[in-house]
């Protein structure tokens, strides 16, 4: 190594978290390309780092004066060439590119020549590999490495097809420090491999890597060449990179822009930059010979050939947002009155619009997903709040966009607020490393619904109402309504018109719920207290469970008089939590006629049906009546009466008798539940003995008495809800005769009485009775129908195999079942002519004999009951036979058959 050469240096230049590259380092050598002029540099930079070796001279000499031979090269033609160390005037080693081309003197002129014809034959990649070989040989710095570099370049020029001569063998020179020729050969080949390896780019070069903000991703170079690229340029603000061995770690923070970035991170193999015309080497043409044929062309280098790699990134950012709902007054999930924070529905909107976010708006492989709440729409983000501690939420939103939570439906007892709650993601947000989402949570505040009411407390003095001041009243929450009792004292007040009122009582800002208003007793007071007044709030909903409004009722709890009822539509509660302000008027101690009870009933048997099953017919058939009441009071007496009514097929009542009566006095339990059930037993066996044209039914009636006076009754004997039917049924086949063939199909008309309208029934043909064989034979038929009246006729298709039943009478056996499978009616009378069909006899086949028989055919003989007509036919037939003796035999036979046929018809 000469005194002007610098020692080998490896630079790992990083500033802060980024590698810093300067100016022209982004330019490649010829054939490799140029970095984007628009690429963003790292925020921190340092001064340019120099190359491993000094700049090369453009004009110099190639010298070998006093250089001892290193080895001999045997060429393919058998001639020898001596390899000595060649160097420029500044002692920079140079490497021959043309084997067997002489240098005529120890010092010849050398000019850097980009148009050297020998080197111009190489491709850019081939030139780069040759340069890398020269660089690594120079970098090693010893004589053996120099020899290996020279031989490697000869090998390459031969491999590239531009060599004038080839290396056939190497021979050692006595006294040279390089004696192992095989080692030189191996070293030359190793330099070529390494030079080519230096040209390899990492396996991820040109690939697009998807990154999720906040999530570190490791990309591994499977070619294991990443260490050859120690200089990294990061072109994406908000993206951090780190190289360790063959692993590249990338992590985008929340400030990194979403989307695809070309050449987001780039890698080069050396620190210094170049212009388009700069090269890491010079080819020197000696003695002005550009061809390299007459005078040797040499290469000198100071740097490895430029190699540039890069990758693209596609950055996505995920955002998760949760909305919690609090009471505006308590600023917590603690509710007021009877209001509920659960049940509200929230939509997530694109900020500044009324457009709801769709679940399909998610990014690559990350659909928008519900984290909390219940979906009410499968396409758009609308969620019902079901858990106050969890709220409603979604994840995998595009966190570069802004959103707004908006209330779509208010929960019970709260106003519907149109306020929007903004969702914005930034680096201040918490990051969930399990879901890769930045989290921005918001809390919505809603006001509980409230109402106001007032009245005047007055004393009835000889028909004149006088307002009373100083009377105390208490409003106490009832049931599930939260809150403390509120006390207000009547006082003097001035109304909006300027009039002064005595006895004014005002209850203001009463939370949604149920209450009891009472007047408090006072010492020595002789005035009668007003009856307690219930304040009941009911929520109205449609068939889908959506709140449509509220109804608030003020009712005297003693007289049951409804003082006032106020309906509040849901539209009134939008951005408004005042339900109403109402003046109840003047409250005095005059009694009001009490509201009478109402009765609604439903009769049924033990199967909870209104048509008795066959197995229920007995001397102790149980019948029930479920009674629903309103305004029933303890102490009132209920009388339940069961009527037995017999009707004919036209519906006319033939008989009506009371078969059972039950009485009961209401207790506190009935007053609270407003319901009871009456039970009795009845003998229904006689109902089955009624003629076919009649049927029985049982009807309940109810009445309520108070102090011996009937105050309510329910006595409609034609009310189907109050009726229990004893069913009857009979059938009638639609045809009397069928063929003796397989699968004979015919209709059967089934008539049933005592059906429950709306119930579903099934008629089944169980089998058939062979009246001649005295046994059951297979038959099938079934029809399911829904009762539209208490009496119906349906037509059942019946199929029977009659092939073996010729001449027999067959009776159908049938059953009627309800939809639960209970047997209602059995129709299995084997002697029922209406259910009997006759199977025709088989028609005899005529004889083929041409000789008339003297025996009268059996079919022509009379049978029992045919009478004299049949006998006359037989005698006439015999006479014809006698006459036939005078005729030709063929004519006799023909005439006989025709006559007999006419007579039988």
Coordinates of C-alpha atoms in Angstrom, one line a residue, residues 476-898:
X476 CA -93.2 10.8 46.4
X477 CA -91.4 8.7 43.7
X478 CA -93.1 5.3 43.1
X479 CA -91.9 1.9 41.9
X480 CA -88.6 2.2 40.1
X481 CA -88.6 6.0 40.0
X482 CA -85.5 7.4 41.7
X483 CA -85.4 10.5 43.8
X484 CA -86.3 12.0 47.1
X485 CA -89.8 13.1 48.0
X486 CA -90.6 16.8 47.1
X487 CA -92.7 19.0 49.5
X488 CA -94.4 22.1 48.4
X489 CA -96.7 24.5 50.4
X490 CA -99.7 26.3 49.0
X491 CA -99.2 30.0 48.9
X492 CA -100.4 33.2 47.3
X493 CA -99.2 33.9 43.8
X494 CA -99.7 36.3 41.0
X495 CA -100.6 34.9 37.6
X496 CA -99.5 36.2 34.2
X497 CA -102.5 38.6 34.1
X498 CA -101.7 40.1 37.4
X499 CA -104.4 38.3 39.4
X500 CA -103.5 37.1 42.8
X501 CA -104.5 33.5 43.6
X502 CA -104.6 31.9 47.0
X503 CA -103.8 28.2 47.6
X504 CA -101.4 28.0 44.6
X505 CA -99.3 24.8 44.5
X506 CA -96.5 24.4 41.9
X507 CA -94.3 21.4 41.3
X508 CA -91.6 22.2 38.9
X509 CA -89.0 20.2 37.0
X510 CA -90.3 16.8 38.0
X511 CA -88.2 14.1 36.6
X512 CA -89.7 11.5 34.2
X513 CA -91.4 8.8 36.2
X514 CA -94.2 7.7 38.5
X515 CA -95.3 9.6 41.7
X516 CA -97.9 9.8 44.4
X517 CA -99.2 13.3 45.4
X518 CA -100.5 13.5 48.9
X519 CA -101.7 16.3 51.2
X520 CA -99.9 16.2 54.5
X521 CA -102.0 16.4 57.7
X522 CA -101.7 19.4 59.9
X523 CA -102.1 19.8 63.7
X524 CA -105.6 20.7 64.7
X525 CA -106.7 20.8 61.1
X526 CA -110.4 19.9 60.7
X527 CA -110.4 20.1 56.9
X528 CA -110.7 17.0 54.8
X529 CA -107.4 16.1 53.0
X530 CA -107.6 15.7 49.2
X531 CA -107.5 12.2 47.9
X532 CA -104.0 11.0 46.9
X533 CA -103.3 11.5 43.3
X534 CA -101.2 9.1 41.2
X535 CA -99.0 10.5 38.5
X536 CA -98.2 7.7 36.0
X537 CA -95.9 8.0 33.1
X538 CA -96.3 5.5 30.3
X539 CA -94.0 5.0 27.3
X540 CA -95.8 4.4 23.9
X541 CA -94.1 2.2 21.3
X542 CA -94.9 1.0 17.9
X543 CA -94.9 -2.6 16.8
X544 CA -91.2 -2.6 16.3
X545 CA -90.5 -1.3 19.8
X546 CA -89.7 2.2 18.8
X547 CA -90.7 5.0 21.2
X548 CA -93.5 7.1 19.7
X549 CA -94.2 9.3 22.7
X550 CA -95.3 9.4 26.3
X551 CA -98.6 9.6 28.2
X552 CA -98.8 11.0 31.7
X553 CA -102.0 10.4 33.7
X554 CA -103.1 12.2 36.9
X555 CA -105.7 10.1 38.7
X556 CA -107.6 10.2 42.0
X557 CA -106.5 7.0 43.7
X558 CA -109.7 6.8 45.7
X559 CA -112.4 7.6 43.2
X560 CA -110.4 6.4 40.2
X561 CA -111.3 9.7 38.5
X562 CA -108.8 10.6 35.8
X563 CA -108.1 14.2 36.4
X564 CA -106.1 14.7 33.2
X565 CA -104.1 12.8 30.6
X566 CA -101.4 14.4 28.6
X567 CA -99.8 12.9 25.5
X568 CA -96.3 14.0 24.6
X569 CA -95.2 13.0 21.0
X570 CA -91.6 12.0 20.6
X571 CA -91.0 14.9 18.3
X572 CA -91.6 17.3 21.1
X573 CA -88.6 15.9 23.0
X574 CA -86.0 16.8 20.3
X575 CA -83.6 19.3 22.0
X576 CA -86.3 19.9 24.6
X577 CA -86.6 18.2 27.9
X578 CA -89.7 19.9 29.1
X579 CA -92.6 17.5 28.5
X580 CA -95.4 19.9 29.5
X581 CA -96.7 22.5 32.0
X582 CA -100.2 21.7 33.2
X583 CA -102.7 23.4 35.5
X584 CA -104.8 20.7 37.2
X585 CA -107.3 23.3 38.2
X586 CA -108.8 23.4 41.7
X587 CA -108.7 20.4 44.0
X588 CA -111.5 20.2 46.6
X589 CA -112.9 17.5 48.8
X590 CA -116.0 16.7 46.8
X591 CA -116.4 13.0 46.0
X592 CA -116.6 11.9 42.4
X593 CA -118.6 9.0 41.1
X594 CA -116.1 6.1 41.0
X595 CA -115.1 4.5 37.8
X596 CA -116.8 1.1 37.4
X597 CA -114.8 -2.1 36.7
X598 CA -114.6 -3.7 33.3
X599 CA -114.5 -7.4 32.5
X600 CA -112.8 -9.3 29.7
X601 CA -112.7 -13.1 29.7
X602 CA -111.4 -16.1 27.8
X603 CA -112.9 -19.6 28.2
X604 CA -110.9 -22.8 27.7
X605 CA -110.5 -26.5 28.6
X606 CA -107.5 -28.1 30.4
X607 CA -105.6 -28.1 27.1
X608 CA -106.1 -24.3 26.9
X609 CA -108.4 -24.8 23.9
X610 CA -112.0 -24.0 23.3
X611 CA -112.9 -27.3 21.5
X612 CA -113.0 -30.3 23.7
X613 CA -110.8 -33.3 22.8
X614 CA -112.6 -36.7 22.7
X615 CA -110.8 -37.9 25.8
X616 CA -112.1 -34.9 27.7
X617 CA -115.7 -36.0 27.3
X618 CA -116.6 -37.3 30.8
X619 CA -118.9 -36.8 33.8
X620 CA -116.2 -34.4 35.2
X621 CA -115.1 -32.3 32.2
X622 CA -113.1 -29.3 33.6
X623 CA -113.9 -25.9 32.2
X624 CA -112.1 -22.6 32.9
X625 CA -112.7 -18.9 32.5
X626 CA -109.7 -16.5 32.7
X627 CA -111.0 -13.1 33.8
X628 CA -109.2 -9.8 33.1
X629 CA -110.4 -6.8 35.1
X630 CA -109.9 -3.1 35.4
X631 CA -110.7 -0.9 38.4
X632 CA -111.6 -4.0 40.5
X633 CA -111.5 -3.4 44.2
X634 CA -111.1 -5.7 47.2
X635 CA -114.5 -6.5 48.7
X636 CA -116.4 -6.6 45.4
X637 CA -118.2 -9.8 44.6
X638 CA -117.8 -11.7 41.3
X639 CA -120.5 -14.2 40.1
X640 CA -119.5 -16.6 37.3
X641 CA -122.2 -18.6 35.5
X642 CA -121.8 -21.4 33.0
X643 CA -124.6 -22.0 30.4
X644 CA -125.2 -25.2 28.4
X645 CA -126.7 -24.3 25.1
X646 CA -127.9 -26.8 22.5
X647 CA -128.0 -25.6 18.9
X648 CA -129.2 -27.2 15.6
X649 CA -127.3 -27.1 12.4
X650 CA -128.9 -23.7 11.5
X651 CA -127.6 -22.2 14.7
X652 CA -131.0 -22.0 16.4
X653 CA -130.8 -22.5 20.2
X654 CA -132.9 -25.5 21.1
X655 CA -132.1 -25.5 24.9
X656 CA -130.3 -23.1 27.3
X657 CA -129.7 -24.0 30.9
X658 CA -127.3 -22.9 33.7
X659 CA -125.2 -25.9 34.7
X660 CA -122.8 -24.2 37.1
X661 CA -122.5 -21.0 39.3
X662 CA -119.4 -19.8 41.2
X663 CA -119.0 -16.8 43.5
X664 CA -115.9 -15.1 44.8
X665 CA -115.0 -12.0 46.8
X666 CA -112.1 -10.0 45.5
X667 CA -109.1 -9.7 47.9
X668 CA -106.0 -7.5 47.8
X669 CA -104.3 -9.9 45.5
X670 CA -107.0 -9.6 42.9
X671 CA -107.1 -5.8 43.3
X672 CA -103.4 -5.7 42.6
X673 CA -103.3 -8.2 39.7
X674 CA -106.7 -7.3 38.2
X675 CA -107.2 -10.9 37.2
X676 CA -108.5 -14.3 38.3
X677 CA -109.5 -17.7 37.0
X678 CA -112.9 -19.6 37.5
X679 CA -112.9 -23.4 37.3
X680 CA -115.8 -25.9 37.4
X681 CA -116.7 -29.5 36.3
X682 CA -119.5 -30.5 34.0
X683 CA -121.0 -33.8 32.8
X684 CA -120.5 -33.7 29.0
X685 CA -121.3 -37.4 28.3
X686 CA -124.9 -36.6 27.4
X687 CA -123.7 -34.2 24.7
X688 CA -122.5 -37.1 22.6
X689 CA -126.0 -38.6 22.5
X690 CA -127.6 -35.6 20.8
X691 CA -128.9 -36.2 17.3
X692 CA -126.5 -35.6 14.4
X693 CA -128.3 -32.3 13.7
X694 CA -127.7 -30.9 17.2
X695 CA -124.6 -30.0 19.2
X696 CA -123.8 -28.6 22.7
X697 CA -121.7 -25.6 23.7
X698 CA -120.9 -24.0 27.1
X699 CA -120.8 -20.3 27.6
X700 CA -119.5 -18.3 30.6
X701 CA -121.0 -15.0 31.8
X702 CA -119.6 -12.8 34.6
X703 CA -120.9 -10.0 36.8
X704 CA -119.5 -7.9 39.6
X705 CA -121.5 -6.5 42.5
X706 CA -120.6 -3.9 45.1
X707 CA -122.9 -3.5 48.2
X708 CA -125.3 -5.9 46.5
X709 CA -125.6 -3.8 43.4
X710 CA -124.4 -5.0 40.0
X711 CA -121.7 -2.5 38.8
X712 CA -120.3 -4.5 35.8
X713 CA -121.2 -7.5 33.8
X714 CA -120.1 -9.6 30.8
X715 CA -123.1 -11.6 29.6
X716 CA -122.9 -12.0 25.8
X717 CA -124.0 -15.6 25.2
X718 CA -122.8 -15.5 21.6
X719 CA -119.3 -14.3 22.5
X720 CA -117.0 -16.9 21.0
X721 CA -114.2 -16.1 23.4
X722 CA -116.5 -17.2 26.2
X723 CA -117.6 -20.5 24.5
X724 CA -116.3 -24.0 24.9
X725 CA -117.5 -26.4 22.2
X726 CA -118.4 -30.1 22.3
X727 CA -117.5 -31.1 18.8
X728 CA -119.5 -33.5 16.6
X729 CA -118.8 -34.7 13.1
X730 CA -120.1 -37.0 10.4
X731 CA -119.1 -37.9 6.9
X732 CA -120.7 -38.6 3.5
X733 CA -118.8 -40.3 0.6
X734 CA -119.3 -38.4 -2.6
X735 CA -119.6 -41.7 -4.7
X736 CA -121.4 -44.9 -3.9
X737 CA -119.4 -47.2 -6.2
X738 CA -115.8 -47.7 -7.3
X739 CA -114.0 -50.0 -9.7
X740 CA -112.2 -53.1 -8.4
X741 CA -108.8 -51.7 -9.3
X742 CA -105.8 -50.5 -7.4
X743 CA -105.5 -46.9 -6.1
X744 CA -109.1 -45.9 -6.5
X745 CA -109.5 -42.2 -5.5
X746 CA -112.7 -40.5 -4.5
X747 CA -113.8 -37.6 -2.3
X748 CA -115.3 -37.8 1.1
X749 CA -117.3 -34.8 2.5
X750 CA -116.5 -34.3 6.2
X751 CA -118.8 -32.1 8.3
X752 CA -117.7 -30.9 11.7
X753 CA -119.4 -28.8 14.4
X754 CA -118.0 -27.1 17.5
X755 CA -114.8 -25.9 15.8
X756 CA -112.8 -22.9 17.2
X757 CA -112.5 -20.2 14.6
X758 CA -108.8 -19.7 13.7
X759 CA -107.7 -23.1 14.9
X760 CA -106.1 -25.6 12.5
X761 CA -107.5 -29.1 12.2
X762 CA -106.7 -32.3 10.3
X763 CA -109.1 -35.0 9.1
X764 CA -107.4 -38.4 8.7
X765 CA -108.7 -41.6 7.1
X766 CA -107.3 -44.2 9.4
X767 CA -108.4 -47.3 7.4
X768 CA -111.6 -48.9 6.0
X769 CA -113.8 -51.8 7.1
X770 CA -114.5 -54.7 4.7
X771 CA -118.1 -55.6 5.5
X772 CA -117.8 -59.0 3.8
X773 CA -114.4 -60.0 5.1
X774 CA -115.2 -58.5 8.5
X775 CA -111.7 -56.9 8.8
X776 CA -109.9 -53.6 8.3
X777 CA -108.3 -53.0 5.0
X778 CA -105.8 -50.2 4.1
X779 CA -107.2 -46.8 3.1
X780 CA -105.6 -43.4 3.3
X781 CA -106.7 -39.8 3.1
X782 CA -105.8 -36.6 4.9
X783 CA -106.7 -32.9 4.8
X784 CA -105.6 -30.0 7.1
X785 CA -107.7 -26.9 7.2
X786 CA -108.1 -23.7 9.2
X787 CA -111.5 -23.2 10.8
X788 CA -113.2 -20.0 9.5
X789 CA -116.5 -20.9 11.2
X790 CA -117.7 -23.0 14.1
X791 CA -119.3 -25.5 11.6
X792 CA -117.6 -26.4 8.3
X793 CA -117.7 -29.1 5.6
X794 CA -114.4 -30.0 3.9
X795 CA -113.7 -32.5 1.2
X796 CA -111.1 -35.2 1.9
X797 CA -109.4 -37.1 -1.0
X798 CA -109.4 -40.8 -0.2
X799 CA -107.3 -43.5 -1.9
X800 CA -108.0 -47.3 -1.5
X801 CA -106.6 -50.4 -3.2
X802 CA -109.8 -52.1 -4.4
X803 CA -108.2 -54.7 -6.7
X804 CA -109.0 -57.6 -4.3
X805 CA -112.3 -56.2 -3.0
X806 CA -114.7 -56.8 -6.0
X807 CA -118.3 -57.1 -4.9
X808 CA -117.5 -55.9 -1.3
X809 CA -118.8 -53.0 0.7
X810 CA -116.2 -50.9 2.3
X811 CA -116.8 -48.3 5.2
X812 CA -114.3 -45.5 5.9
X813 CA -112.9 -45.0 9.4
X814 CA -111.9 -41.4 10.2
X815 CA -110.6 -39.1 12.9
X816 CA -110.4 -35.3 13.5
X817 CA -107.4 -33.9 15.3
X818 CA -106.5 -30.4 16.4
X819 CA -103.1 -28.8 15.5
X820 CA -101.7 -30.1 18.8
X821 CA -102.5 -33.6 17.8
X822 CA -105.4 -34.0 20.2
X823 CA -108.1 -36.4 19.0
X824 CA -111.3 -34.3 18.7
X825 CA -113.8 -36.7 17.0
X826 CA -113.7 -40.4 16.0
X827 CA -115.9 -41.5 13.1
X828 CA -115.5 -45.3 13.2
X829 CA -119.1 -46.7 12.8
X830 CA -118.6 -49.8 10.7
X831 CA -122.2 -49.8 9.7
X832 CA -122.4 -46.2 8.6
X833 CA -124.0 -46.3 5.2
X834 CA -123.1 -42.7 4.5
X835 CA -119.4 -43.7 4.7
X836 CA -119.7 -46.9 2.7
X837 CA -118.8 -47.5 -1.0
X838 CA -119.5 -50.5 -3.0
X839 CA -116.7 -52.1 -5.1
X840 CA -118.1 -53.3 -8.4
X841 CA -118.1 -57.0 -9.4
X842 CA -115.6 -58.1 -12.0
X843 CA -117.3 -58.4 -15.5
X844 CA -117.1 -62.1 -16.8
X845 CA -115.1 -62.7 -20.0
X846 CA -117.3 -64.3 -22.8
X847 CA -116.5 -68.0 -23.8
X848 CA -114.7 -68.4 -27.1
X849 CA -116.4 -71.8 -28.0
X850 CA -118.7 -71.8 -31.1
X851 CA -120.8 -74.7 -29.8
X852 CA -123.8 -73.5 -27.7
X853 CA -124.0 -74.9 -24.3
X854 CA -127.1 -76.6 -23.1
X855 CA -126.5 -75.2 -19.6
X856 CA -128.0 -71.8 -18.9
X857 CA -125.3 -69.3 -17.9
X858 CA -125.2 -68.7 -14.1
X859 CA -125.4 -65.0 -14.7
X860 CA -128.8 -65.6 -16.3
X861 CA -130.2 -67.5 -13.4
X862 CA -132.3 -65.6 -10.9
X863 CA -131.0 -64.9 -7.6
X864 CA -132.9 -64.5 -4.3
X865 CA -135.2 -61.6 -4.6
X866 CA -135.2 -61.2 -8.4
X867 CA -138.8 -62.5 -8.7
X868 CA -140.9 -63.6 -11.6
X869 CA -139.2 -61.4 -14.2
X870 CA -136.0 -63.3 -13.9
X871 CA -137.9 -66.7 -14.2
X872 CA -139.6 -65.5 -17.4
X873 CA -136.4 -64.5 -18.9
X874 CA -135.0 -68.0 -18.3
X875 CA -138.0 -69.8 -19.9
X876 CA -137.9 -67.6 -22.9
X877 CA -134.3 -68.4 -23.3
X878 CA -135.0 -72.1 -23.3
X879 CA -137.7 -71.7 -26.0
X880 CA -135.2 -69.9 -28.2
X881 CA -132.8 -72.7 -27.8
X882 CA -135.5 -75.2 -29.1
X883 CA -136.2 -73.0 -32.1
X884 CA -132.5 -72.8 -32.9
X885 CA -132.4 -76.5 -33.8
X886 CA -133.9 -75.6 -37.2
X887 CA -131.3 -72.9 -38.0
X888 CA -127.7 -73.0 -38.9
X889 CA -125.5 -73.3 -36.0
X890 CA -123.7 -69.9 -36.5
X891 CA -127.0 -68.1 -36.8
X892 CA -128.3 -69.8 -33.7
X893 CA -125.4 -68.7 -31.6
X894 CA -125.4 -65.1 -32.9
X895 CA -129.2 -64.7 -32.4
X896 CA -129.0 -66.2 -29.0
X897 CA -126.3 -63.8 -27.8
X898 CA -128.1 -60.7 -29.1

